[in-house]
């Protein structure tokens, strides 16, 4: 990586940028990530099962967003909450959040792995 601190590396991941260089354009389209960063050549899939961590992060983030949606829906439906104002937004968010968060969780996972195993050690190719 280019000598930046861990907070900046994590922020790069959260804002869908390369953990090593901060470059953009990591996705062909929403769900299809490039094999390597077009700017610095960081290889994203280092081994078989690499994206299982991103799936776990996506599940946790989606669950948190769903929980917040349920709580806010419940509070807005007070004082007499019925099931419809809580269920409808919860179902929409429950199905939509994992799809929407997929690119962010992939780059976030890549940044977490880059902190543990820096790109110069393994999985980094010359541009």
Coordinates of N, CA and C in Angstrom, one line a residue:
X1 N 0.8 -1.2 0.0 CA 0.0 0.0 0.0 C 0.9 1.2 0.0
X2 N 0.3 2.4 -0.2 CA 1.1 3.6 -0.5 C 1.4 4.3 0.8
X3 N 1.6 3.6 1.9 CA 2.0 4.3 3.2 C 0.9 5.0 3.9
X4 N -0.4 4.7 3.7 CA -1.5 5.3 4.4 C -1.8 4.5 5.6
X5 N -2.5 5.1 6.5 CA -2.9 4.4 7.8 C -4.1 3.5 7.6
X6 N -4.3 2.7 8.6 CA -5.4 1.7 8.5 C -6.8 2.3 8.4
X7 N -7.0 3.5 9.0 CA -8.3 4.1 8.9 C -8.6 4.5 7.5
X8 N -7.6 5.0 6.8 CA -7.8 5.4 5.4 C -8.0 4.2 4.5
X9 N -7.3 3.1 4.8 CA -7.5 1.9 4.0 C -8.9 1.4 4.1
X10 N -9.5 1.4 5.4 CA -10.8 0.9 5.6 C -11.8 1.9 4.9
X11 N -11.6 3.2 5.0 CA -12.5 4.1 4.3 C -12.5 3.9 2.8
X12 N -11.3 3.6 2.3 CA -11.3 3.3 0.8 C -12.2 2.1 0.5
X13 N -12.2 1.1 1.4 CA -13.0 -0.1 1.1 C -14.5 0.3 1.3
X14 N -14.8 1.1 2.2 CA -16.2 1.5 2.4 C -16.8 2.4 1.3
X15 N -15.9 3.1 0.6 CA -16.3 4.0 -0.5 C -16.0 3.4 -1.8
X16 N -15.9 2.1 -1.9 CA -15.7 1.3 -3.1 C -14.5 1.7 -3.9
X17 N -13.4 1.8 -3.3 CA -12.1 2.2 -3.9 C -11.1 1.1 -3.6
X18 N -10.0 1.0 -4.3 CA -9.0 0.0 -4.1 C -8.3 0.3 -2.8
X19 N -8.1 -0.8 -2.0 CA -7.5 -0.6 -0.7 C -6.0 -0.2 -0.8
X20 N -5.4 -0.6 -1.8 CA -4.0 -0.4 -2.0 C -3.7 1.0 -2.5
X21 N -4.4 1.5 -3.5 CA -4.1 2.8 -4.2 C -5.2 3.8 -4.1
X22 N -6.4 3.4 -3.8 CA -7.5 4.3 -3.8 C -8.2 4.5 -5.1
X23 N -7.7 3.7 -6.1 CA -8.3 3.8 -7.5 C -9.7 3.4 -7.6
X24 N -10.4 3.9 -8.6 CA -11.8 3.6 -8.8 C -11.9 2.6 -10.0
X25 N -13.1 2.3 -10.4 CA -13.4 1.5 -11.6 C -13.1 0.0 -11.3
X26 N -13.4 -0.4 -10.1 CA -13.1 -1.8 -9.7 C -14.2 -2.8 -10.2
X27 N -15.3 -2.3 -10.7 CA -16.4 -3.1 -11.1 C -16.8 -2.9 -12.6
X28 N -17.0 -4.1 -13.3 CA -17.5 -4.0 -14.6 C -19.0 -3.4 -14.6
X29 N -19.8 -4.0 -13.7 CA -21.1 -3.5 -13.4 C -21.4 -3.8 -11.9
X30 N -22.6 -3.6 -11.5 CA -22.8 -3.6 -10.0 C -22.4 -4.9 -9.3
X31 N -22.5 -6.1 -9.9 CA -22.2 -7.3 -9.2 C -21.0 -8.0 -9.8
X32 N -20.3 -7.4 -10.8 CA -19.2 -8.1 -11.4 C -17.9 -7.3 -11.2
X33 N -17.1 -7.8 -10.3 CA -15.9 -7.1 -9.9 C -14.7 -7.5 -10.8
X34 N -13.9 -6.6 -11.1 CA -12.7 -7.0 -12.0 C -11.8 -7.9 -11.2
X35 N -10.9 -8.6 -11.9 CA -10.0 -9.5 -11.2 C -8.9 -8.8 -10.5
X36 N -8.5 -7.6 -11.0 CA -7.5 -6.8 -10.4 C -7.8 -5.4 -10.6
X37 N -7.2 -4.6 -9.7 CA -7.3 -3.1 -9.8 C -6.8 -2.6 -11.1
X38 N -7.5 -1.8 -11.8 CA -7.0 -1.3 -13.1 C -5.8 -0.2 -12.9
X39 N -5.7 0.3 -11.7 CA -4.7 1.3 -11.4 C -3.4 0.7 -10.9
X40 N -3.5 -0.2 -9.9 CA -2.2 -0.7 -9.3 C -2.0 -2.2 -9.5
X41 N -3.0 -2.9 -10.0 CA -2.8 -4.3 -10.3 C -3.1 -5.2 -9.1
X42 N -3.6 -4.7 -8.0 CA -3.9 -5.5 -6.8 C -4.9 -6.6 -7.2
X43 N -4.6 -7.9 -7.0 CA -5.4 -9.0 -7.3 C -6.4 -9.2 -6.2
X44 N -7.7 -9.2 -6.5 CA -8.8 -9.2 -5.5 C -9.1 -10.6 -5.0
X45 N -9.2 -11.6 -5.9 CA -9.4 -13.0 -5.4 C -8.1 -13.7 -5.2
X46 N -7.7 -13.8 -4.0 CA -6.4 -14.4 -3.7 C -6.4 -15.9 -3.6
X47 N -7.5 -16.5 -3.2 CA -7.6 -17.9 -3.1 C -9.1 -18.4 -3.2
X48 N -9.3 -19.7 -3.3 CA -10.6 -20.2 -3.4 C -11.3 -19.9 -2.1
X49 N -12.6 -19.4 -2.1 CA -13.3 -19.1 -0.9 C -13.0 -17.7 -0.4
X50 N -12.3 -16.9 -1.1 CA -11.9 -15.6 -0.6 C -13.1 -14.7 -0.3
X51 N -14.1 -14.8 -1.1 CA -15.3 -13.9 -0.9 C -16.2 -14.3 0.2
X52 N -15.9 -15.4 0.9 CA -16.8 -15.9 2.0 C -16.8 -14.8 3.1
X53 N -15.7 -14.1 3.3 CA -15.6 -13.1 4.3 C -16.5 -11.9 3.9
X54 N -16.5 -11.6 2.6 CA -17.4 -10.5 2.1 C -18.9 -10.9 2.3
X55 N -19.2 -12.2 2.1 CA -20.6 -12.6 2.3 C -21.0 -12.4 3.8
X56 N -20.1 -12.8 4.7 CA -20.3 -12.6 6.1 C -20.5 -11.1 6.5
X57 N -19.7 -10.3 5.9 CA -19.8 -8.8 6.2 C -21.1 -8.3 5.6
X58 N -21.5 -8.8 4.4 CA -22.7 -8.4 3.8 C -23.9 -8.8 4.7
X59 N -23.9 -10.0 5.2 CA -24.9 -10.5 6.0 C -25.1 -9.7 7.3
X60 N -23.9 -9.3 7.9 CA -24.0 -8.5 9.1 C -24.5 -7.1 8.9
X61 N -24.0 -6.5 7.8 CA -24.4 -5.1 7.5 C -25.9 -5.1 7.1
X62 N -26.3 -6.1 6.3 CA -27.7 -6.1 5.9 C -28.6 -6.4 7.1
X63 N -28.2 -7.2 8.0 CA -29.0 -7.5 9.2 C -29.1 -6.2 10.1
X64 N -28.0 -5.5 10.2 CA -28.1 -4.2 10.9 C -29.0 -3.2 10.3
X65 N -28.9 -3.1 8.9 CA -29.8 -2.1 8.2 C -31.3 -2.6 8.4
X66 N -31.5 -3.9 8.4 CA -32.9 -4.4 8.6 C -33.4 -4.2 10.0
X67 N -32.5 -4.3 10.9 CA -32.9 -4.1 12.3 C -33.3 -2.6 12.5
X68 N -32.5 -1.7 12.0 CA -32.7 -0.3 12.1 C -34.1 0.0 11.4
X69 N -34.3 -0.6 10.2 CA -35.6 -0.4 9.5 C -36.8 -0.8 10.4
X70 N -36.7 -2.0 11.0 CA -37.8 -2.5 11.8 C -38.0 -1.6 13.0
X71 N -37.0 -1.1 13.7 CA -37.1 -0.2 14.8 C -37.7 1.1 14.4
X72 N -37.2 1.7 13.3 CA -37.8 3.0 12.9 C -39.3 2.8 12.4
X73 N -39.6 1.7 11.7 CA -40.9 1.5 11.3 C -41.9 1.3 12.5
X74 N -41.4 0.6 13.5 CA -42.2 0.4 14.7 C -42.4 1.7 15.4
X75 N -41.4 2.6 15.5 CA -41.5 3.8 16.2 C -42.4 4.8 15.5
X76 N -42.4 4.7 14.1 CA -43.3 5.6 13.3 C -44.7 5.1 13.4
X77 N -44.9 3.8 13.6 CA -46.3 3.3 13.6 C -46.9 3.4 15.0
X78 N -46.2 3.9 16.0 CA -46.7 4.1 17.3 C -47.8 5.1 17.3
X79 N -48.8 5.2 18.2 CA -48.9 4.4 19.4 C -49.7 3.1 19.2
X80 N -50.2 2.9 18.0 CA -51.0 1.6 17.8 C -50.4 0.9 16.6
X81 N -49.2 0.3 16.8 CA -48.6 -0.4 15.6 C -49.3 -1.6 15.1
X82 N -49.5 -1.5 13.8 CA -50.1 -2.7 13.1 C -48.9 -3.4 12.3
X83 N -49.2 -4.5 11.7 CA -48.1 -5.2 11.1 C -47.7 -4.7 9.8
X84 N -48.6 -4.1 9.0 CA -48.3 -3.6 7.7 C -47.2 -2.5 7.6
X85 N -47.3 -1.5 8.4 CA -46.3 -0.4 8.3 C -44.9 -0.9 8.7
X86 N -44.9 -2.0 9.4 CA -43.6 -2.6 9.8 C -43.1 -3.6 8.8
X87 N -44.0 -4.5 8.3 CA -43.6 -5.6 7.5 C -43.2 -5.1 6.1
X88 N -43.9 -4.2 5.5 CA -43.7 -3.8 4.1 C -42.3 -3.2 3.9
X89 N -41.9 -2.2 4.7 CA -40.5 -1.7 4.6 C -39.4 -2.7 4.9
X90 N -39.8 -3.6 5.9 CA -38.8 -4.6 6.3 C -38.5 -5.6 5.2
X91 N -39.6 -6.0 4.5 CA -39.4 -7.0 3.4 C -38.6 -6.3 2.3
X92 N -38.9 -5.1 2.0 CA -38.2 -4.4 0.9 C -36.7 -4.2 1.2
X93 N -36.4 -3.8 2.5 CA -35.0 -3.6 2.9 C -34.4 -5.0 3.0
X94 N -35.1 -6.0 3.5 CA -34.5 -7.3 3.7 C -34.0 -7.9 2.4
X95 N -34.8 -7.7 1.3 CA -34.3 -8.2 0.0 C -33.4 -7.3 -0.7
X96 N -33.5 -6.0 -0.5 CA -32.7 -5.0 -1.2 C -31.4 -4.7 -0.6
X97 N -31.2 -4.7 0.7 CA -30.0 -4.3 1.3 C -28.8 -5.2 0.9
X98 N -28.9 -6.5 0.9 CA -27.8 -7.4 0.5 C -27.4 -7.1 -1.0
X99 N -28.3 -6.8 -1.8 CA -28.0 -6.5 -3.2 C -27.3 -5.2 -3.4
X100 N -27.8 -4.2 -2.6 CA -27.3 -2.8 -2.7 C -25.9 -2.7 -2.1
X101 N -25.7 -3.5 -1.0 CA -24.4 -3.4 -0.2 C -23.3 -4.3 -0.8
X102 N -23.6 -5.1 -1.8 CA -22.6 -6.1 -2.3 C -21.3 -5.4 -2.8
X103 N -21.3 -4.4 -3.6 CA -20.0 -3.8 -4.0 C -19.2 -3.2 -2.8
X104 N -19.9 -2.6 -1.9 CA -19.2 -2.0 -0.7 C -18.6 -3.1 0.2
X105 N -19.4 -4.2 0.4 CA -18.8 -5.2 1.3 C -17.7 -6.0 0.6
X106 N -17.6 -6.1 -0.7 CA -16.5 -6.7 -1.4 C -15.2 -5.9 -1.2
X107 N -15.3 -4.5 -1.4 CA -14.2 -3.7 -1.3 C -13.8 -3.5 0.2
X108 N -14.8 -3.5 1.1 CA -14.4 -3.4 2.5 C -13.7 -4.7 2.9
X109 N -14.1 -5.9 2.5 CA -13.4 -7.1 2.8 C -12.0 -7.1 2.2
X110 N -11.9 -6.6 1.0 CA -10.5 -6.5 0.4 C -9.6 -5.6 1.3
X111 N -10.2 -4.5 1.8 CA -9.4 -3.6 2.6 C -9.0 -4.3 3.9
X112 N -9.9 -5.1 4.5 CA -9.6 -5.8 5.8 C -8.5 -6.8 5.5
X113 N -8.6 -7.5 4.4 CA -7.5 -8.5 4.1 C -6.2 -7.8 3.8
X114 N -6.3 -6.7 3.1 CA -5.0 -5.9 2.8 C -4.4 -5.4 4.1
X115 N -5.1 -5.1 5.1 CA -4.5 -4.7 6.4 C -3.8 -5.9 7.1
X116 N -4.4 -7.1 7.0 CA -3.8 -8.3 7.6 C -2.7 -8.9 6.8
X117 N -2.8 -8.9 5.4 CA -1.8 -9.4 4.5 C -1.6 -8.3 3.5
X118 N -0.6 -7.4 3.7 CA -0.4 -6.3 2.7 C -0.2 -6.8 1.3
X119 N -0.6 -6.1 0.3 CA -0.5 -6.5 -1.1 C 1.0 -6.8 -1.6
X120 N 2.0 -6.2 -1.0 CA 3.4 -6.5 -1.4 C 3.8 -7.9 -1.1
X121 N 3.1 -8.5 -0.1 CA 3.5 -9.8 0.3 C 3.0 -10.9 -0.6
X122 N 1.7 -10.8 -0.9 CA 1.1 -11.8 -1.7 C -0.1 -11.3 -2.5
X123 N -0.3 -11.7 -3.7 CA -1.5 -11.3 -4.4 C -1.4 -9.9 -5.1
X124 N -0.3 -9.4 -5.2 CA -0.1 -8.1 -5.9 C 0.7 -8.3 -7.1
X125 N 0.2 -7.8 -8.3 CA 0.9 -7.9 -9.5 C 1.4 -6.5 -9.9
X126 N 2.5 -6.5 -10.7 CA 2.9 -5.2 -11.3 C 2.0 -4.8 -12.4
X127 N 1.7 -3.5 -12.4 CA 0.8 -3.0 -13.5 C 1.3 -3.2 -14.9

